[in-house]
Short mmCIF file of C-alpha atoms in Angstrom, two decimals:
data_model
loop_
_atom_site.label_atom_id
_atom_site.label_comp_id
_atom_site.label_asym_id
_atom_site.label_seq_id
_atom_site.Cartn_x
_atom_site.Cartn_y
_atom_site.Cartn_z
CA UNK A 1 -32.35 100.78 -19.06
CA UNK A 2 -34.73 101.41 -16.33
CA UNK A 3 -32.02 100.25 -13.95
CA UNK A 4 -29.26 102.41 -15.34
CA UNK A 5 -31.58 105.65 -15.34
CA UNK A 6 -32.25 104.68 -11.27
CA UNK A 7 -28.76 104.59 -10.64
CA UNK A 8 -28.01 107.88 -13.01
CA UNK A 9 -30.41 109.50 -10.75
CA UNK A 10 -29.06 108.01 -7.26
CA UNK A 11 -25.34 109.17 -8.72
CA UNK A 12 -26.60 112.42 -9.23
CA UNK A 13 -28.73 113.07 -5.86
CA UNK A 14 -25.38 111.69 -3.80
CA UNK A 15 -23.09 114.31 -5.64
CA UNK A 16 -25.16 116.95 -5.34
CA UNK A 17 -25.38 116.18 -1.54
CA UNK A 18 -21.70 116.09 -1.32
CA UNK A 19 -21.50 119.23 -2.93
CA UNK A 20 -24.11 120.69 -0.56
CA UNK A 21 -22.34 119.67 2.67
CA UNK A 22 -19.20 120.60 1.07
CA UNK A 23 -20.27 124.11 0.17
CA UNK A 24 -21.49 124.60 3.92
CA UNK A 25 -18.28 123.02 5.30
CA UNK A 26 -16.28 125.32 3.56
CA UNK A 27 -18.55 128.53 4.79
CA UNK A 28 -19.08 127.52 8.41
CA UNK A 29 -16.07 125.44 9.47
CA UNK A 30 -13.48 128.00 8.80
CA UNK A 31 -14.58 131.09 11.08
CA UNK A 32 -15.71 128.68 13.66
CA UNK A 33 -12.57 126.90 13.71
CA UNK A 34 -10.56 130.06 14.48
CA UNK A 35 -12.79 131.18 17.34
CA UNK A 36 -12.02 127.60 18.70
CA UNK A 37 -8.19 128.12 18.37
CA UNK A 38 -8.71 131.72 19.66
CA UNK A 39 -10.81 129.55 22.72
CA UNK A 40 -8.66 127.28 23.66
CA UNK A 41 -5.34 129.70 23.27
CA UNK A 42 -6.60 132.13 25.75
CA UNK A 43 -8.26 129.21 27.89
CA UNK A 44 -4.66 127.59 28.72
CA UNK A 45 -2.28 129.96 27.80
CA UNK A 46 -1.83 130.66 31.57
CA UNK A 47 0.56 126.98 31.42
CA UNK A 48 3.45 129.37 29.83
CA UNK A 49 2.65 132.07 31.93
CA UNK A 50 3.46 130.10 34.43
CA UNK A 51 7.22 129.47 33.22
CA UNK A 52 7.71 133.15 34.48
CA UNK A 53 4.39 134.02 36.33
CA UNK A 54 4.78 131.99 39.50
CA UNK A 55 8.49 133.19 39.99
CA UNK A 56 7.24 136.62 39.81
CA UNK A 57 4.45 136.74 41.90
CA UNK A 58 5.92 134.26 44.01
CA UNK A 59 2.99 131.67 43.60
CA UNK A 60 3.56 127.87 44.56
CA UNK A 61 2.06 125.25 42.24
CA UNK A 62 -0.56 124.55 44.14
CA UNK A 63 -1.82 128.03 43.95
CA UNK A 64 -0.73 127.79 40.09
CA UNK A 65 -2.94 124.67 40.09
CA UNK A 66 -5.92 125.84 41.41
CA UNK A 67 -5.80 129.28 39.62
CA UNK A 68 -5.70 126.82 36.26
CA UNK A 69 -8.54 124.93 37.37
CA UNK A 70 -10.81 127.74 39.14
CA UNK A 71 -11.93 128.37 35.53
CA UNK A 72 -13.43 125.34 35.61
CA UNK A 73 -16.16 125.77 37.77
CA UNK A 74 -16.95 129.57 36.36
CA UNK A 75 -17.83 127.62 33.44
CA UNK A 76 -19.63 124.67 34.79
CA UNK A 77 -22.70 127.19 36.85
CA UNK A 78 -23.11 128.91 33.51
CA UNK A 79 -22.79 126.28 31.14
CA UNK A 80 -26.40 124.74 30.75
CA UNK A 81 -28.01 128.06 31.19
CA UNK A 82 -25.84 129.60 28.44
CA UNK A 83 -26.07 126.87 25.90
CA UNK A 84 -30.09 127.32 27.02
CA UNK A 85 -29.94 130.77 25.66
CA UNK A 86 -28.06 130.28 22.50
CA UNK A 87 -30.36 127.71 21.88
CA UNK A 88 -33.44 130.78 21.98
CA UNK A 89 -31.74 133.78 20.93
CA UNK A 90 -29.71 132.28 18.01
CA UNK A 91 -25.66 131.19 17.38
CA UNK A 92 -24.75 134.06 16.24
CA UNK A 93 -25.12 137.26 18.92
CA UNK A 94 -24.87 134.46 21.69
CA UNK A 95 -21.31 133.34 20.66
CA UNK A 96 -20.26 136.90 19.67
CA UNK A 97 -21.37 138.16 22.74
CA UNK A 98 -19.01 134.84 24.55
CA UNK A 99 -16.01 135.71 22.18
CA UNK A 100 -15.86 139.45 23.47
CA UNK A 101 -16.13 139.37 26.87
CA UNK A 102 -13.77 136.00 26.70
CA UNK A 103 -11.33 138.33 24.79
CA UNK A 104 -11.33 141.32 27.78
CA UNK A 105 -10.98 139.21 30.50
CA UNK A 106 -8.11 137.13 29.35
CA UNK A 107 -6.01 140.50 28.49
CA UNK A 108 -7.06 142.06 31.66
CA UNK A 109 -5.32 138.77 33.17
CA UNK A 110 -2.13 140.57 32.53
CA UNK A 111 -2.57 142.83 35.58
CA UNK A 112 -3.13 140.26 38.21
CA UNK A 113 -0.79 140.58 41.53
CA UNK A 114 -2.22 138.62 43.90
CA UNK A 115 -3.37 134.30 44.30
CA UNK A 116 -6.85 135.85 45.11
CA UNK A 117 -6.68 138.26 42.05
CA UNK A 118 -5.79 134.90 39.84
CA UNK A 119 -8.48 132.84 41.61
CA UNK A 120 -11.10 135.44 40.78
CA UNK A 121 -10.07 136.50 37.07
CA UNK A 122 -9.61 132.63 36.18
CA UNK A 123 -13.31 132.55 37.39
CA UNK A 124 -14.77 135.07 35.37
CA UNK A 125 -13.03 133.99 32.36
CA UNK A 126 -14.92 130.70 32.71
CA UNK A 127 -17.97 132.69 32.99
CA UNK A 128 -17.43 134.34 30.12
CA UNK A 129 -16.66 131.44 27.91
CA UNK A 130 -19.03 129.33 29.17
CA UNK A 131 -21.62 127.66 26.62
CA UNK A 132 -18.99 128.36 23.72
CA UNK A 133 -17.73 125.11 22.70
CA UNK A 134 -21.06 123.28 23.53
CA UNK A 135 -23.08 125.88 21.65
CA UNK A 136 -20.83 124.87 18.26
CA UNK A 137 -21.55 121.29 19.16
CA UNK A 138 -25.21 122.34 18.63
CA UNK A 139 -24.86 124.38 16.01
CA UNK A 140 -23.74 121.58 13.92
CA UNK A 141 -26.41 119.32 14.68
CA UNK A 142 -28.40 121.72 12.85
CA UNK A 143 -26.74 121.74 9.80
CA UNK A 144 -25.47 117.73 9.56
CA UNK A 145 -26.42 114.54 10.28
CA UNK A 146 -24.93 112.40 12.51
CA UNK A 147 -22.99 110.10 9.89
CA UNK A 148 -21.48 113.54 8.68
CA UNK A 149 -20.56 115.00 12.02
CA UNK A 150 -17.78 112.79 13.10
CA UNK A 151 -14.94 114.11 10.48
CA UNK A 152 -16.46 118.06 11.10
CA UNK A 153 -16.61 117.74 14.91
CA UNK A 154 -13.06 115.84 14.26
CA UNK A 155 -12.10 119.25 12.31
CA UNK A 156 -13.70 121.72 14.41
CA UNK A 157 -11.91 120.10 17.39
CA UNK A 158 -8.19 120.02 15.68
CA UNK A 159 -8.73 123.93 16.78
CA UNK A 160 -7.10 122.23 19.97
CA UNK A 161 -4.38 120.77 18.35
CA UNK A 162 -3.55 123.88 16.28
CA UNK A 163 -4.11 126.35 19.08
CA UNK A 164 -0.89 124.10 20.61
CA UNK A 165 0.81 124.32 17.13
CA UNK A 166 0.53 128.08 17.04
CA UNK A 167 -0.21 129.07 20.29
CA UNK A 168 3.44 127.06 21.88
CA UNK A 169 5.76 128.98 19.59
CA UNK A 170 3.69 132.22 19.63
CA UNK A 171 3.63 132.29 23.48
CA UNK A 172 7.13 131.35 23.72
CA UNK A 173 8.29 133.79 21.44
CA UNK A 174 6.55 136.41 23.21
CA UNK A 175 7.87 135.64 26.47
CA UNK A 176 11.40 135.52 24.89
CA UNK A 177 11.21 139.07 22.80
CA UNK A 178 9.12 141.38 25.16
CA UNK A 179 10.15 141.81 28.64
CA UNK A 180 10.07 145.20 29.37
CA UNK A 181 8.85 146.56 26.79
CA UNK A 182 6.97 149.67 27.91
CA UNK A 183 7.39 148.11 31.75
CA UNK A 184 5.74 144.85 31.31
CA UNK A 185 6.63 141.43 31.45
CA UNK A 186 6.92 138.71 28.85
CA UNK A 187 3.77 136.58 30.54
CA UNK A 188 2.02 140.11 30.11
CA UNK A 189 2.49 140.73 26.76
CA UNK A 190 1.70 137.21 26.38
CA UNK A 191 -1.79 137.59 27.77
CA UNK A 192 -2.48 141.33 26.16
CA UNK A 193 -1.30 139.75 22.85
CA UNK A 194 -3.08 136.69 22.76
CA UNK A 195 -6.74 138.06 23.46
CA UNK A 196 -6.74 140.30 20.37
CA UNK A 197 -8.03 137.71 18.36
CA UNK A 198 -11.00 136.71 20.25
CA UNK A 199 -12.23 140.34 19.96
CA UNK A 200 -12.09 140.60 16.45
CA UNK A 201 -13.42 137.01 15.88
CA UNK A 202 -16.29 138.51 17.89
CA UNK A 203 -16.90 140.92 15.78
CA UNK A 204 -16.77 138.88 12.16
CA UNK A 205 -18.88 135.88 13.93
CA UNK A 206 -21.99 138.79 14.25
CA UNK A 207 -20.86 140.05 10.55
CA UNK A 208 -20.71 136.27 9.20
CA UNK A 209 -22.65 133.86 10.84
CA UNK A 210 -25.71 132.70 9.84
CA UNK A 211 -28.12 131.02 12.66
CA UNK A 212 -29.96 128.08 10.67
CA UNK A 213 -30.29 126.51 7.32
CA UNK A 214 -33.27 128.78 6.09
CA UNK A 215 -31.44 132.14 6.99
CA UNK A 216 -28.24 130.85 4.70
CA UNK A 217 -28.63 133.30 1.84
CA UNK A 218 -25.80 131.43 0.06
CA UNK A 219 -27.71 128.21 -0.52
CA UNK A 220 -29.95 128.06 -3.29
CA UNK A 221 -33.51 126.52 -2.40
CA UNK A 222 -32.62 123.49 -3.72
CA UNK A 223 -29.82 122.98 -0.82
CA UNK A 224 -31.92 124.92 1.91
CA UNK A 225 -34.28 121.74 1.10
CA UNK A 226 -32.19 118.95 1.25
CA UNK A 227 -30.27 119.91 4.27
CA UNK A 228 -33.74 120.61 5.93
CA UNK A 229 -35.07 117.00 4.99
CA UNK A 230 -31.91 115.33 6.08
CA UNK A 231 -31.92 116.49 9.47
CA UNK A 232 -36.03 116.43 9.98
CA UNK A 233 -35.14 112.74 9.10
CA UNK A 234 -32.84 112.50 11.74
CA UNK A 235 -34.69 114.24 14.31
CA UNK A 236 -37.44 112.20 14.13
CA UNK A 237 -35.67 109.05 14.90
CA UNK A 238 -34.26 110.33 17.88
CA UNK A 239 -34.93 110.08 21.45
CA UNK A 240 -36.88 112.98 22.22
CA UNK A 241 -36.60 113.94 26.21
CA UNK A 242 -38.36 116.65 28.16
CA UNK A 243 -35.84 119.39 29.63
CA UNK A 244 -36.82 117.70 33.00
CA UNK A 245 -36.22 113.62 32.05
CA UNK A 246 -32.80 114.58 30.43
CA UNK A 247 -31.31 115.50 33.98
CA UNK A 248 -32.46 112.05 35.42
CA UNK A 249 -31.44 110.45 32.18
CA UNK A 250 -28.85 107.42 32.72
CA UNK A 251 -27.27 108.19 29.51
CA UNK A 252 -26.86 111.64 29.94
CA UNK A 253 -24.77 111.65 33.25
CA UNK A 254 -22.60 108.38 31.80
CA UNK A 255 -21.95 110.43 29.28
CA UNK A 256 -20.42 112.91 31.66
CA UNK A 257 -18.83 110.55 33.27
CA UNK A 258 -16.84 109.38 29.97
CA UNK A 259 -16.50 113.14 29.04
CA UNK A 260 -14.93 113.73 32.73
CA UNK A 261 -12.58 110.77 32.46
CA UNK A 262 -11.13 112.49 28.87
CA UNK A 263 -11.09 115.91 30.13
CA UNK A 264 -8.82 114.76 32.90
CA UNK A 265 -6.51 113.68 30.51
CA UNK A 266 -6.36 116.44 28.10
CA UNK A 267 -6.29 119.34 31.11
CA UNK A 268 -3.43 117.46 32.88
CA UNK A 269 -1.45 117.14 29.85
CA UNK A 270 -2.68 120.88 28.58
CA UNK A 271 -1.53 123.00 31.66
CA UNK A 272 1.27 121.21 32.62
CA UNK A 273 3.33 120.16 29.17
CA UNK A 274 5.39 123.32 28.77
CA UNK A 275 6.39 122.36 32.74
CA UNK A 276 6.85 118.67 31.51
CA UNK A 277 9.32 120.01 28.67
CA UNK A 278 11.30 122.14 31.10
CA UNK A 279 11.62 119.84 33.39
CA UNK A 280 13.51 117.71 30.86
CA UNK A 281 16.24 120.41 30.39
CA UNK A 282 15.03 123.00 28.14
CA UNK A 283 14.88 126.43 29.43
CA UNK A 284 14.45 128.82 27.01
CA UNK A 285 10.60 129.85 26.94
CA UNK A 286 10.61 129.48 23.04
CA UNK A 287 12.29 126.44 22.74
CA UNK A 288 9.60 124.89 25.11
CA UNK A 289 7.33 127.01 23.28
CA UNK A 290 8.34 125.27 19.67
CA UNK A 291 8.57 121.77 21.38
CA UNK A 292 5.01 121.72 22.48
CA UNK A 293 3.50 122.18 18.74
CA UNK A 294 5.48 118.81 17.78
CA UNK A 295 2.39 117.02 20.26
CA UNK A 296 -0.25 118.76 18.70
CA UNK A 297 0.37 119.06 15.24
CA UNK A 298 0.32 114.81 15.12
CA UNK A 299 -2.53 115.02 17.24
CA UNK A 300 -4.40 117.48 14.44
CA UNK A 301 -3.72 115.06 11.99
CA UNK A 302 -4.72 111.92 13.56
CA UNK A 303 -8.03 113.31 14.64
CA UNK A 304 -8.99 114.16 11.30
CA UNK A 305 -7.48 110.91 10.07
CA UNK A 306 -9.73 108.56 12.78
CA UNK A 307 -12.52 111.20 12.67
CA UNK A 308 -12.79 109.68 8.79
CA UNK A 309 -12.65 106.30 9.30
CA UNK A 310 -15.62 106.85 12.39
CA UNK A 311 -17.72 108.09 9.82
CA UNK A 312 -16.62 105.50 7.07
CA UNK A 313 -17.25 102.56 9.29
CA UNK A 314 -20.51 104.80 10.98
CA UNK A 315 -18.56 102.51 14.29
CA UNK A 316 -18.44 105.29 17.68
CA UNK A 317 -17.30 102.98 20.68
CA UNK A 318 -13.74 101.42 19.50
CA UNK A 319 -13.41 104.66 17.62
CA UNK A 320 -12.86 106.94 21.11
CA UNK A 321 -11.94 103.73 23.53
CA UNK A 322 -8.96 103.17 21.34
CA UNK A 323 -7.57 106.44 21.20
CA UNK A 324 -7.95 106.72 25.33
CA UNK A 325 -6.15 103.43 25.61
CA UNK A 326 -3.09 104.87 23.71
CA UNK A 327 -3.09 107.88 25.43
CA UNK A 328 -3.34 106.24 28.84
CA UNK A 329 0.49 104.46 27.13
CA UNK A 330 1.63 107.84 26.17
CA UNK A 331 1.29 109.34 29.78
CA UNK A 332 3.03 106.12 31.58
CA UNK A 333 6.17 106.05 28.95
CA UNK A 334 6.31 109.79 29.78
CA UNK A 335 6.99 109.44 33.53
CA UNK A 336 9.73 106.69 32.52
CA UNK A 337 11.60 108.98 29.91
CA UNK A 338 11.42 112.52 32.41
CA UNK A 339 14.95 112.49 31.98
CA UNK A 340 15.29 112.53 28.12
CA UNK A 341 13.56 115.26 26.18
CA UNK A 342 13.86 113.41 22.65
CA UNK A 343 11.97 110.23 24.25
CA UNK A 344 10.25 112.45 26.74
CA UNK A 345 8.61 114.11 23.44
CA UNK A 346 7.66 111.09 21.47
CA UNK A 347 5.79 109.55 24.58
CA UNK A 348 4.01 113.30 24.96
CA UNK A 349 3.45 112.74 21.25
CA UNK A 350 1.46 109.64 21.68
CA UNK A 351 -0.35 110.72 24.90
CA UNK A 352 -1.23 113.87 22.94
CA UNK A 353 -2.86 111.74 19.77
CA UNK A 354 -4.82 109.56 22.15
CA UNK A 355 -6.00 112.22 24.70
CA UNK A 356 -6.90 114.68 21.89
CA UNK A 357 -8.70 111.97 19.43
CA UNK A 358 -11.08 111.10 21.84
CA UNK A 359 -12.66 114.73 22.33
CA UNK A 360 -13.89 114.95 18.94
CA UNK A 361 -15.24 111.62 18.36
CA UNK A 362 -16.76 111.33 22.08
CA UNK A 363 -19.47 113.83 20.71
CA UNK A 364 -20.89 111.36 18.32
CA UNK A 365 -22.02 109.60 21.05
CA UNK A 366 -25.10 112.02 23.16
CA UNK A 367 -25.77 113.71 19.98
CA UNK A 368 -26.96 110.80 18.62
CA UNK A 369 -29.54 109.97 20.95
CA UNK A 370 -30.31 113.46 22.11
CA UNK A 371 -32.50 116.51 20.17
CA UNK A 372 -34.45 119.47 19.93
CA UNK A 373 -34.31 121.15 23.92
CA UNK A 374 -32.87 118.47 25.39
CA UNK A 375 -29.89 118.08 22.76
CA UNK A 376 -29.18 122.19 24.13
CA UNK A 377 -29.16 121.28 27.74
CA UNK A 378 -27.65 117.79 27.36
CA UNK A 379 -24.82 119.09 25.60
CA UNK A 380 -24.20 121.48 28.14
CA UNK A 381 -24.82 119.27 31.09
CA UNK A 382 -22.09 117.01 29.87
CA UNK A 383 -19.81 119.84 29.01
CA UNK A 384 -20.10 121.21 32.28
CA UNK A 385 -20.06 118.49 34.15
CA UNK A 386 -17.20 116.23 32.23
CA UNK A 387 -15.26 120.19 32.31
CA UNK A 388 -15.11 119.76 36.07
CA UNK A 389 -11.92 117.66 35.72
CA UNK A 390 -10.41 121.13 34.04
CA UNK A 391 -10.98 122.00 38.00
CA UNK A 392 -9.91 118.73 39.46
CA UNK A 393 -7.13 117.47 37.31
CA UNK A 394 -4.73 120.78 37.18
CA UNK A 395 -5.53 121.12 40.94
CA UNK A 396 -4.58 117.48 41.69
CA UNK A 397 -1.46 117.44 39.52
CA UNK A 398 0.16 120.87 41.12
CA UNK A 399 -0.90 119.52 44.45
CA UNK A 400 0.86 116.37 43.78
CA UNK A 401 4.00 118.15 42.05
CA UNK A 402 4.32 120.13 45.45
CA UNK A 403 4.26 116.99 47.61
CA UNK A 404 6.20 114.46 45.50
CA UNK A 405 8.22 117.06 43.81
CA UNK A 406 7.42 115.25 40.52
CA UNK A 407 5.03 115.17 38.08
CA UNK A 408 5.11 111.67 37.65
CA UNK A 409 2.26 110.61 40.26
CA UNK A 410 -0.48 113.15 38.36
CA UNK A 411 0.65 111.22 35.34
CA UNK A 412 -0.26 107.68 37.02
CA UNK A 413 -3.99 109.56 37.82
CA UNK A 414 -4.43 110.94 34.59
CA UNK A 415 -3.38 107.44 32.45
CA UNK A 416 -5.76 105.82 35.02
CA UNK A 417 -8.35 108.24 34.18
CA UNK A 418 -8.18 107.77 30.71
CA UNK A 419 -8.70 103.63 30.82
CA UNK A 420 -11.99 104.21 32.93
CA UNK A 421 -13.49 106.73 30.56
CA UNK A 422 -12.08 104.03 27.68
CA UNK A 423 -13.70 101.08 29.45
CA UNK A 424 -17.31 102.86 30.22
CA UNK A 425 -17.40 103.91 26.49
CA UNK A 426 -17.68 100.31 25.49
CA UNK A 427 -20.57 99.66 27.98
CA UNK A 428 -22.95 101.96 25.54
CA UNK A 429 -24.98 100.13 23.38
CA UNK A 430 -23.61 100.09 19.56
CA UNK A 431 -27.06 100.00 18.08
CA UNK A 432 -27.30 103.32 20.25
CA UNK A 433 -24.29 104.82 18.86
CA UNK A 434 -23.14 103.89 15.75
CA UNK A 435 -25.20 106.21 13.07
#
């Protein structure tokens, strides 16, 4: 009898921490999943501007290339220093404040005329949305554990894959229907258009959000306490580093040396897919534009999928090394297939599952050794540093389209790119990892 009440009891704490976690998934995850969509949208929505932006402003690829990737390092000199503020002044003004200033500079992208004009307002947009997506990988630390955070970082992160679903058709549509429409071009519209979102996300994130657990009016004390005790649990099993031994932390830059290795891959494929498409015969701006949500929406639904069974199996390594592997296929079967958009499309596909899959589950791996101050700048220091392939790989691929003409040899860097980053995840330790 004893036995049975003990296990009554252990039934009964387990649901009502499900239901806990639940009830702040379902608050949380929603809102910040749209600002991520809204994120990543105006982030590479310049790859179908460039289906009528380069012609013209007469822009080579090269210049396209490095325009794409300027963003890059915008973001990486404010990236630890923002998440370092967020971490002070609280989630909630700090990603509001990202969201609107993201949001103006991506519309006012609409009026740029010259190379140096797109160099500098590809810049500031990195600015400005630097310390957004590592700030959410904070916030989440401070509301679950780590054997909860695979599946919502997994879910947060299909904000990638959907921002492709909607944002491909959306920005092809636009291109398509509004050419001169009160004098301005399609890829003007598109980027007008397409940063209204991020300014009223802006707004609802100060209305909505709430910083930590205690300030959640909508959790009863009961919850406020059990989410409080789970992660003081976890915290104090972590590693805790000073601000100063996290930069000369081995971990720490491998980590951003994995992270850089991903980002290559998902950058390369992100800016230059609607170019990939066209170059298999489709011209129309919305039919490339309704092509490119067939990658992503697979890629949504493995990440959740693989997200689960990370969590399931509390297994990290295999989980993203995997994934990189396959994606590493996808890009090679591409460059064999150029000529033939149906198999052109399914090898995308696959390169888009990988490449994508890995971003979500990669982040089980620093924040689970990593807390408190150091977990804020950590974060950041791999975000910034692993987002300097965002510079690097659209660079090297337009540079390499100019020379060889073809796509094909960025492909070869990128699926190379993706193996190393596969093959220095499995050189962490598992007993490190897998929580």
């Amino acid at each position: 009898m004893t036995y049975q009440a003990g296990a009554a009891a252990s039934g009964a704490r387990a649901s009502f921490e499900d239901a806990t976690y639940s009830k702040v998934t379902w608050r949380l995850l929603p809102l910040l999943f749209l600002c991520y969509v809204a994120s990543y949208l105006d982030r590479v929505n310049v790859g179908f501007a460039k289906l009528q932006m380069l012609q013209d402003l007469k822009f080579s690829d090269t210049v396209y290339g490095l325009g794409a990737g300027i963003f890059f390092l915008g973001y990486f000199v404010f990236e630890v220093p923002s998440n370092m503020i967020l971490h002070k002044v609280g989630a909630r003004l700090w990603i509001a404040r990202i969201m609107i200033t993201w949001g103006i500079i991506s519309g006012a992208m609409a009026y740029v005329t010259t190379p140096e004009m797109f160099y500098i307002m590809r810049f500031l947009l990195g600015v400005a949305e630097a310390g957004f997506f590592p700030g959410v990988i904070l916030y989440l630390t401070y509301w679950y554990p780590a054997a909860r955070r695979g599946k919502i970082t997994a879910l947060f992160m299909t904000g990638i894959a959907l921002s492709g679903v909607i944002g491909g058709p959306l920005s092809g549509w636009i291109m398509h229907a509004m050419p001169g429409v009160w004098g301005h071009t399609g890829w003007q519209w598109m980027f007008i258009l397409e940063a209204i979102p991020s300014l009223i996300l802006g707004a609802l994130v100060i209305l909505y959000m709430k910083d930590r657990i205690r300030d959640a009016e909508w959790l009863t004390e009961d919850e406020k306490r059990l989410l409080e005790t789970n992660i003081s649990h976890e915290e104090s099993q972590k590693e805790h580093l000073s601000l100063g031994a996290m930069f000369t932390n081995g971990r720490v830059w491998l980590g951003a040396l994995i992270y850089f290795c991903f980002v290559m891959g998902l950058y390369g494929v992100s800016f230059w897919l609607p170019t990939i498409i066209k170059a298999t015969g489709v011209s129309d701006p919305l039919n490339v534009g309704l092509l490119t949500a067939i990658p992503y929406a697979f890629a949504a639904a493995a990440m959740v999928l693989i997200g689960r069974s990370a969590d399931a199996r509390r297994e990290r390594r295999w989980h993203v090394a995997i994934p990189a592997f396959i994606g590493c296929i996808g890009l090679l079967l591409s460059t064999l297939y150029g000529n033939n958009t149906a198999l052109a499309m399914a090898s995308l596909t696959l390169a888009s599952i990988g490449i994508l899959t890995t971003l979500p589950l990669f982040w089980s791996l620093p924040t689970a050794f990593l807390s408190g101050t150091a977990a804020a700048a950590g974060i950041a220091l791999i975000n910034s540093l692993g987002n300097l392939a965002g510079f690097v790989s659209p660079f090297l691929v337009g540079w390499l389209k100019d020379t060889t003409q073809s796509t094909n040899a960025g492909m070869y860097v990128l699926a190379a790119s993706l193996v190393i980053g596969g093959l220095l995840t499995l050189s962490l330790p598992a007993k490190l990892v897998n929580k």
